[in-house]
């Protein structure tokens, strides 16, 4: 086997090594990390909910209690965030499975280009969702004194913290997706069969 | 064949100019949006830089317009392939800024009853319409940028036209 692999002068430069090279491992690890980031962003934001009961004394022994809740569905930007990150994590999962178990799909013409373009679309989508959610989170944290919009993060601490965590995960996912996009573009040049 | 190629290049140059125009006008329309009203004997004014999302929108569109202008002058050498990478980054930046500005604009128009945020468009209608126009221009710029990005991939990396 070693002689066959070493004698690549006769076979030409198209022979792939049998073991996974370090570059393939890097791509798999990055894809796994991106999957983890987008998936955790989706989960944390989708399960983000906080309820607070406010008791207002009415004088004497009467009091009414009002229940205020903060849910992610109340803000359209967060809904978009959840949807965008779930699409991206589905994309990451399918590409990870393709890379791990899809040896026979490797030489389909045009697949490399499709993956690159799909990665670019995912980057744009997730960054759009993260930016919208970040602007709403900033509004919730600082309020807007000119529009008389009060900040809500001082009342709903845990909601804000969890939302912030989901945002950080999503931004990390965007960065990883960008790196993966660059690497797969470079791969496009190296592997002419899938161009 | 040569005439067709020349027409194609001219069309793309025109599209690039249009993207520059769209992003530049989005920037200018955002920056010039301000309105002052008197509500319950209190003067209330609305300017774009009171909202960080609108600031981001104006800056991103400014960067996009300068970038469009610069790319117009880059010849079709090997350097043009690197510029495709920058194209992706700038398109993504524009998308994110339009998305963020739209999120804030939605709250301004519809309010957020759960957070107790009143819609302010009833009090400053001209400002709201001004910002809406800027957002429409920004989205047009995003669409033109996406089309130009696909074309750049088609020309300089690999033909993807079916």
GROMACS .gro file of C-alpha atoms in nm:
model
  357
    1UNK     CA    1   0.000   0.000   0.000
    2UNK     CA    2   0.282   0.235   0.088
    3UNK     CA    3   0.449   0.166  -0.245
    4UNK     CA    4   0.125   0.232  -0.431
    5UNK     CA    5   0.066   0.559  -0.251
    6UNK     CA    6   0.427   0.660  -0.287
    7UNK     CA    7   0.432   0.588  -0.657
    8UNK     CA    8   0.197   0.864  -0.745
    9UNK     CA    9   0.418   0.973  -1.030
   10UNK     CA   10   0.248   0.719  -1.252
   11UNK     CA   11  -0.103   0.783  -1.123
   12UNK     CA   12  -0.090   1.157  -1.167
   13UNK     CA   13  -0.197   1.418  -0.915
   14UNK     CA   14  -0.560   1.314  -0.889
   15UNK     CA   15  -0.509   1.034  -0.637
   16UNK     CA   16  -0.654   1.118  -0.295
   17UNK     CA   17  -0.483   0.985   0.017
   18UNK     CA   18  -0.672   0.716   0.201
   19UNK     CA   19  -0.652   0.867   0.547
   20UNK     CA   20  -0.824   1.195   0.629
   21UNK     CA   21  -0.578   1.476   0.588
   22UNK     CA   22  -0.548   1.751   0.842
   23UNK     CA   23  -0.732   1.990   0.616
   24UNK     CA   24  -1.034   1.764   0.598
   25UNK     CA   25  -1.027   1.729   0.976
   26UNK     CA   26  -1.016   2.108   1.004
   27UNK     CA   27  -1.317   2.142   0.777
   28UNK     CA   28  -1.511   1.881   0.973
   29UNK     CA   29  -1.428   2.044   1.305
   30UNK     CA   30  -1.522   2.390   1.179
   31UNK     CA   31  -1.848   2.264   1.037
   32UNK     CA   32  -1.926   2.092   1.367
   33UNK     CA   33  -1.853   2.411   1.558
   34UNK     CA   34  -2.071   2.616   1.323
   35UNK     CA   35  -2.349   2.362   1.365
   36UNK     CA   36  -2.314   2.384   1.742
   37UNK     CA   37  -2.319   2.763   1.736
   38UNK     CA   38  -2.626   2.805   1.516
   39UNK     CA   39  -2.814   2.523   1.682
   40UNK     CA   40  -2.751   2.654   2.032
   41UNK     CA   41  -2.851   3.004   1.923
   42UNK     CA   42  -3.180   2.865   1.791
   43UNK     CA   43  -3.250   2.662   2.102
   44UNK     CA   44  -3.161   2.929   2.354
   45UNK     CA   45  -3.371   3.195   2.182
   46UNK     CA   46  -3.664   2.964   2.117
   47UNK     CA   47  -3.684   2.862   2.482
   48UNK     CA   48  -3.641   3.219   2.603
   49UNK     CA   49  -3.928   3.310   2.829
   50UNK     CA   50  -3.967   3.492   3.156
   51UNK     CA   51  -4.274   3.565   3.362
   52UNK     CA   52  -4.297   3.816   3.643
   53UNK     CA   53  -4.588   3.877   3.875
   54UNK     CA   54  -4.637   4.231   3.990
   55UNK     CA   55  -4.849   4.289   4.296
   56UNK     CA   56  -5.007   4.631   4.319
   57UNK     CA   57  -5.155   4.720   4.660
   58UNK     CA   58  -5.483   4.902   4.633
   59UNK     CA   59  -5.508   5.028   4.989
   60UNK     CA   60  -5.653   4.833   5.276
   61UNK     CA   61  -5.598   4.467   5.225
   62UNK     CA   62  -5.682   4.463   4.855
   63UNK     CA   63  -5.423   4.414   4.591
   64UNK     CA   64  -5.426   4.305   4.234
   65UNK     CA   65  -5.153   4.103   4.082
   66UNK     CA   66  -5.064   4.138   3.719
   67UNK     CA   67  -4.856   3.885   3.535
   68UNK     CA   68  -4.613   4.023   3.283
   69UNK     CA   69  -4.430   3.791   3.051
   70UNK     CA   70  -4.150   3.833   2.805
   71UNK     CA   71  -4.146   3.580   2.525
   72UNK     CA   72  -3.941   3.571   2.211
   73UNK     CA   73  -4.255   3.556   1.994
   74UNK     CA   74  -4.350   3.907   2.100
   75UNK     CA   75  -4.072   4.053   1.887
   76UNK     CA   76  -4.073   3.980   1.512
   77UNK     CA   77  -3.697   4.030   1.495
   78UNK     CA   78  -3.641   3.745   1.739
   79UNK     CA   79  -3.877   3.522   1.541
   80UNK     CA   80  -3.671   3.596   1.228
   81UNK     CA   81  -3.356   3.522   1.431
   82UNK     CA   82  -3.487   3.180   1.534
   83UNK     CA   83  -3.598   3.093   1.181
   84UNK     CA   84  -3.271   3.206   1.021
   85UNK     CA   85  -3.057   3.017   1.270
   86UNK     CA   86  -3.264   2.701   1.236
   87UNK     CA   87  -3.227   2.710   0.856
   88UNK     CA   88  -2.854   2.761   0.896
   89UNK     CA   89  -2.818   2.475   1.144
   90UNK     CA   90  -3.010   2.246   0.909
   91UNK     CA   91  -2.771   2.351   0.633
   92UNK     CA   92  -2.468   2.288   0.854
   93UNK     CA   93  -2.600   1.948   0.961
   94UNK     CA   94  -2.662   1.832   0.606
   95UNK     CA   95  -2.321   1.951   0.489
   96UNK     CA   96  -2.151   1.784   0.785
   97UNK     CA   97  -2.323   1.454   0.707
   98UNK     CA   98  -2.233   1.495   0.342
   99UNK     CA   99  -1.870   1.545   0.428
  100UNK     CA  100  -1.856   1.257   0.674
  101UNK     CA  101  -2.062   0.994   0.495
  102UNK     CA  102  -2.107   1.112   0.141
  103UNK     CA  103  -1.798   0.973  -0.026
  104UNK     CA  104  -1.982   0.878  -0.342
  105UNK     CA  105  -2.120   1.231  -0.386
  106UNK     CA  106  -1.780   1.390  -0.388
  107UNK     CA  107  -1.729   1.389  -0.762
  108UNK     CA  108  -2.062   1.523  -0.878
  109UNK     CA  109  -2.004   1.807  -1.114
  110UNK     CA  110  -2.100   2.144  -0.972
  111UNK     CA  111  -2.147   2.028  -0.614
  112UNK     CA  112  -1.854   2.229  -0.481
  113UNK     CA  113  -1.988   2.545  -0.637
  114UNK     CA  114  -2.336   2.478  -0.504
  115UNK     CA  115  -2.197   2.435  -0.154
  116UNK     CA  116  -2.001   2.760  -0.181
  117UNK     CA  117  -2.300   2.960  -0.298
  118UNK     CA  118  -2.522   2.802  -0.037
  119UNK     CA  119  -2.269   2.895   0.232
  120UNK     CA  120  -2.273   3.255   0.114
  121UNK     CA  121  -2.651   3.266   0.129
  122UNK     CA  122  -2.640   3.124   0.482
  123UNK     CA  123  -2.388   3.387   0.591
  124UNK     CA  124  -2.613   3.665   0.461
  125UNK     CA  125  -2.925   3.514   0.618
  126UNK     CA  126  -2.777   3.451   0.962
  127UNK     CA  127  -2.607   3.789   0.972
  128UNK     CA  128  -2.935   3.957   0.883
  129UNK     CA  129  -3.116   3.773   1.160
  130UNK     CA  130  -2.841   3.842   1.411
  131UNK     CA  131  -2.830   4.212   1.321
  132UNK     CA  132  -3.205   4.254   1.358
  133UNK     CA  133  -3.207   4.071   1.692
  134UNK     CA  134  -2.907   4.273   1.810
  135UNK     CA  135  -3.082   4.601   1.731
  136UNK     CA  136  -3.392   4.493   1.926
  137UNK     CA  137  -3.174   4.372   2.213
  138UNK     CA  138  -2.992   4.706   2.222
  139UNK     CA  139  -3.328   4.880   2.232
  140UNK     CA  140  -3.439   4.660   2.519
  141UNK     CA  141  -3.119   4.715   2.710
  142UNK     CA  142  -3.078   5.089   2.668
  143UNK     CA  143  -3.425   5.204   2.578
  144UNK     CA  144  -3.466   5.513   2.367
  145UNK     CA  145  -3.524   5.826   2.569
  146UNK     CA  146  -3.623   6.030   2.267
  147UNK     CA  147  -3.907   5.800   2.176
  148UNK     CA  148  -4.003   5.744   2.542
  149UNK     CA  149  -3.932   5.372   2.509
  150UNK     CA  150  -3.829   5.238   2.847
  151UNK     CA  151  -3.566   4.972   2.883
  152UNK     CA  152  -3.701   4.634   2.983
  153UNK     CA  153  -3.378   4.458   3.076
  154UNK     CA  154  -3.381   4.584   3.430
  155UNK     CA  155  -3.709   4.404   3.492
  156UNK     CA  156  -3.647   4.090   3.290
  157UNK     CA  157  -3.285   4.004   3.372
  158UNK     CA  158  -3.282   3.638   3.278
  159UNK     CA  159  -3.463   3.698   2.949
  160UNK     CA  160  -3.208   3.957   2.845
  161UNK     CA  161  -2.912   3.745   2.952
  162UNK     CA  162  -3.033   3.442   2.762
  163UNK     CA  163  -3.107   3.652   2.455
  164UNK     CA  164  -2.758   3.796   2.474
  165UNK     CA  165  -2.610   3.448   2.496
  166UNK     CA  166  -2.805   3.338   2.188
  167UNK     CA  167  -2.681   3.647   2.003
  168UNK     CA  168  -2.319   3.573   2.091
  169UNK     CA  169  -2.359   3.216   1.966
  170UNK     CA  170  -2.514   3.340   1.644
  171UNK     CA  171  -2.236   3.589   1.579
  172UNK     CA  172  -1.980   3.316   1.641
  173UNK     CA  173  -2.173   3.104   1.392
  174UNK     CA  174  -2.156   3.382   1.133
  175UNK     CA  175  -1.780   3.410   1.177
  176UNK     CA  176  -1.732   3.035   1.145
  177UNK     CA  177  -1.957   3.021   0.839
  178UNK     CA  178  -1.750   3.296   0.678
  179UNK     CA  179  -1.428   3.104   0.742
  180UNK     CA  180  -1.587   2.786   0.605
  181UNK     CA  181  -1.704   2.976   0.299
  182UNK     CA  182  -1.351   3.097   0.232
  183UNK     CA  183  -1.209   2.748   0.279
  184UNK     CA  184  -1.463   2.588   0.048
  185UNK     CA  185  -1.391   2.851  -0.218
  186UNK     CA  186  -1.023   2.761  -0.193
  187UNK     CA  187  -1.118   2.394  -0.217
  188UNK     CA  188  -1.305   2.475  -0.535
  189UNK     CA  189  -0.978   2.556  -0.701
  190UNK     CA  190  -0.799   2.251  -0.568
  191UNK     CA  191  -1.059   1.997  -0.670
  192UNK     CA  192  -1.133   2.060  -1.038
  193UNK     CA  193  -1.375   1.770  -1.065
  194UNK     CA  194  -1.645   1.950  -0.867
  195UNK     CA  195  -1.606   2.293  -1.029
  196UNK     CA  196  -1.971   3.798  -3.022
  197UNK     CA  197  -1.755   4.095  -2.938
  198UNK     CA  198  -2.050   4.330  -2.963
  199UNK     CA  199  -2.251   4.110  -2.725
  200UNK     CA  200  -1.967   4.105  -2.475
  201UNK     CA  201  -1.931   4.480  -2.492
  202UNK     CA  202  -2.305   4.527  -2.434
  203UNK     CA  203  -2.283   4.291  -2.136
  204UNK     CA  204  -1.994   4.484  -1.985
  205UNK     CA  205  -2.176   4.813  -2.034
  206UNK     CA  206  -2.489   4.673  -1.874
  207UNK     CA  207  -2.288   4.559  -1.573
  208UNK     CA  208  -2.117   4.892  -1.542
  209UNK     CA  209  -2.460   5.053  -1.547
  210UNK     CA  210  -2.581   4.816  -1.275
  211UNK     CA  211  -2.279   4.894  -1.062
  212UNK     CA  212  -2.352   5.266  -1.102
  213UNK     CA  213  -2.712   5.199  -1.003
  214UNK     CA  214  -2.602   5.014  -0.691
  215UNK     CA  215  -2.378   5.307  -0.604
  216UNK     CA  216  -2.668   5.544  -0.660
  217UNK     CA  217  -2.906   5.336  -0.449
  218UNK     CA  218  -2.671   5.303  -0.152
  219UNK     CA  219  -2.559   5.666  -0.174
  220UNK     CA  220  -2.915   5.793  -0.183
  221UNK     CA  221  -3.009   5.564   0.107
  222UNK     CA  222  -2.725   5.722   0.307
  223UNK     CA  223  -2.824   6.075   0.216
  224UNK     CA  224  -3.194   6.023   0.279
  225UNK     CA  225  -3.119   5.874   0.622
  226UNK     CA  226  -2.884   6.154   0.719
  227UNK     CA  227  -3.126   6.427   0.619
  228UNK     CA  228  -3.419   6.283   0.811
  229UNK     CA  229  -3.523   6.496   1.102
  230UNK     CA  230  -3.846   6.636   1.232
  231UNK     CA  231  -3.946   6.854   1.520
  232UNK     CA  232  -4.296   6.847   1.663
  233UNK     CA  233  -4.464   6.988   1.972
  234UNK     CA  234  -4.648   6.728   2.176
  235UNK     CA  235  -4.838   6.843   2.488
  236UNK     CA  236  -4.639   7.170   2.489
  237UNK     CA  237  -4.312   6.976   2.485
  238UNK     CA  238  -4.089   6.997   2.179
  239UNK     CA  239  -3.996   6.653   2.061
  240UNK     CA  240  -3.754   6.596   1.781
  241UNK     CA  241  -3.662   6.286   1.590
  242UNK     CA  242  -3.320   6.255   1.431
  243UNK     CA  243  -3.160   5.954   1.274
  244UNK     CA  244  -2.866   5.943   1.515
  245UNK     CA  245  -3.090   5.890   1.815
  246UNK     CA  246  -3.120   5.528   1.701
  247UNK     CA  247  -2.801   5.318   1.673
  248UNK     CA  248  -2.960   5.096   1.408
  249UNK     CA  249  -3.019   5.391   1.177
  250UNK     CA  250  -2.664   5.509   1.237
  251UNK     CA  251  -2.541   5.163   1.138
  252UNK     CA  252  -2.767   5.171   0.832
  253UNK     CA  253  -2.630   5.508   0.718
  254UNK     CA  254  -2.267   5.407   0.772
  255UNK     CA  255  -2.306   5.069   0.600
  256UNK     CA  256  -2.471   5.223   0.297
  257UNK     CA  257  -2.198   5.486   0.284
  258UNK     CA  258  -1.935   5.212   0.281
  259UNK     CA  259  -2.134   5.027   0.014
  260UNK     CA  260  -2.149   5.329  -0.215
  261UNK     CA  261  -1.777   5.403  -0.183
  262UNK     CA  262  -1.702   5.036  -0.250
  263UNK     CA  263  -1.921   5.037  -0.563
  264UNK     CA  264  -1.737   5.337  -0.694
  265UNK     CA  265  -1.398   5.175  -0.633
  266UNK     CA  266  -1.494   4.844  -0.794
  267UNK     CA  267  -1.604   5.023  -1.111
  268UNK     CA  268  -1.243   5.106  -1.178
  269UNK     CA  269  -1.084   4.766  -1.118
  270UNK     CA  270  -0.988   4.591  -1.443
  271UNK     CA  271  -1.064   4.226  -1.505
  272UNK     CA  272  -0.729   4.088  -1.393
  273UNK     CA  273  -0.653   3.825  -1.128
  274UNK     CA  274  -0.714   4.091  -0.862
  275UNK     CA  275  -1.080   4.085  -0.959
  276UNK     CA  276  -1.114   3.742  -0.798
  277UNK     CA  277  -1.010   3.877  -0.459
  278UNK     CA  278  -1.263   4.155  -0.504
  279UNK     CA  279  -1.539   3.891  -0.519
  280UNK     CA  280  -1.455   3.804  -0.158
  281UNK     CA  281  -1.496   4.169  -0.061
  282UNK     CA  282  -1.821   4.173  -0.256
  283UNK     CA  283  -1.957   3.898  -0.034
  284UNK     CA  284  -1.855   4.084   0.281
  285UNK     CA  285  -2.010   4.414   0.172
  286UNK     CA  286  -2.332   4.248   0.056
  287UNK     CA  287  -2.359   4.081   0.393
  288UNK     CA  288  -2.295   4.411   0.571
  289UNK     CA  289  -2.569   4.583   0.371
  290UNK     CA  290  -2.813   4.300   0.437
  291UNK     CA  291  -2.746   4.314   0.810
  292UNK     CA  292  -2.786   4.692   0.827
  293UNK     CA  293  -3.111   4.689   0.630
  294UNK     CA  294  -3.238   4.410   0.855
  295UNK     CA  295  -3.152   4.598   1.174
  296UNK     CA  296  -3.305   4.926   1.052
  297UNK     CA  297  -3.619   4.744   0.946
  298UNK     CA  298  -3.654   4.585   1.290
  299UNK     CA  299  -3.641   4.925   1.461
  300UNK     CA  300  -3.871   5.075   1.199
  301UNK     CA  301  -4.127   4.804   1.265
  302UNK     CA  302  -4.129   4.887   1.635
  303UNK     CA  303  -4.160   5.257   1.556
  304UNK     CA  304  -4.460   5.199   1.334
  305UNK     CA  305  -4.646   4.925   1.519
  306UNK     CA  306  -4.513   4.967   1.870
  307UNK     CA  307  -4.455   4.683   2.111
  308UNK     CA  308  -4.749   4.641   2.345
  309UNK     CA  309  -4.568   4.385   2.559
  310UNK     CA  310  -4.279   4.614   2.634
  311UNK     CA  311  -4.494   4.925   2.666
  312UNK     CA  312  -4.337   5.098   2.367
  313UNK     CA  313  -4.577   5.335   2.193
  314UNK     CA  314  -4.549   5.365   1.817
  315UNK     CA  315  -4.399   5.705   1.746
  316UNK     CA  316  -4.502   5.723   1.382
  317UNK     CA  317  -4.827   5.886   1.484
  318UNK     CA  318  -4.634   6.178   1.632
  319UNK     CA  319  -4.359   6.220   1.372
  320UNK     CA  320  -4.518   6.099   1.046
  321UNK     CA  321  -4.282   6.282   0.812
  322UNK     CA  322  -3.976   6.136   0.981
  323UNK     CA  323  -4.127   5.789   0.956
  324UNK     CA  324  -4.200   5.826   0.586
  325UNK     CA  325  -3.852   5.963   0.526
  326UNK     CA  326  -3.692   5.665   0.696
  327UNK     CA  327  -3.923   5.430   0.507
  328UNK     CA  328  -3.801   5.577   0.179
  329UNK     CA  329  -3.441   5.530   0.292
  330UNK     CA  330  -3.514   5.166   0.380
  331UNK     CA  331  -3.671   5.100   0.040
  332UNK     CA  332  -3.362   5.244  -0.128
  333UNK     CA  333  -3.141   5.034   0.098
  334UNK     CA  334  -3.326   4.716   0.004
  335UNK     CA  335  -3.302   4.803  -0.367
  336UNK     CA  336  -2.930   4.843  -0.314
  337UNK     CA  337  -2.915   4.501  -0.147
  338UNK     CA  338  -3.095   4.334  -0.437
  339UNK     CA  339  -2.871   4.496  -0.697
  340UNK     CA  340  -2.564   4.396  -0.494
  341UNK     CA  341  -2.683   4.034  -0.477
  342UNK     CA  342  -2.737   4.024  -0.851
  343UNK     CA  343  -2.392   4.175  -0.910
  344UNK     CA  344  -2.237   3.922  -0.671
  345UNK     CA  345  -2.392   3.630  -0.859
  346UNK     CA  346  -2.269   3.777  -1.182
  347UNK     CA  347  -1.918   3.822  -1.042
  348UNK     CA  348  -1.911   3.457  -0.936
  349UNK     CA  349  -2.033   3.357  -1.281
  350UNK     CA  350  -1.768   3.561  -1.462
  351UNK     CA  351  -1.462   3.532  -1.247
  352UNK     CA  352  -1.490   3.200  -1.063
  353UNK     CA  353  -1.698   2.956  -1.256
  354UNK     CA  354  -1.989   2.993  -1.499
  355UNK     CA  355  -2.303   2.902  -1.308
  356UNK     CA  356  -2.558   3.013  -1.562
  357UNK     CA  357  -2.765   2.710  -1.654
   0.00000   0.00000   0.00000
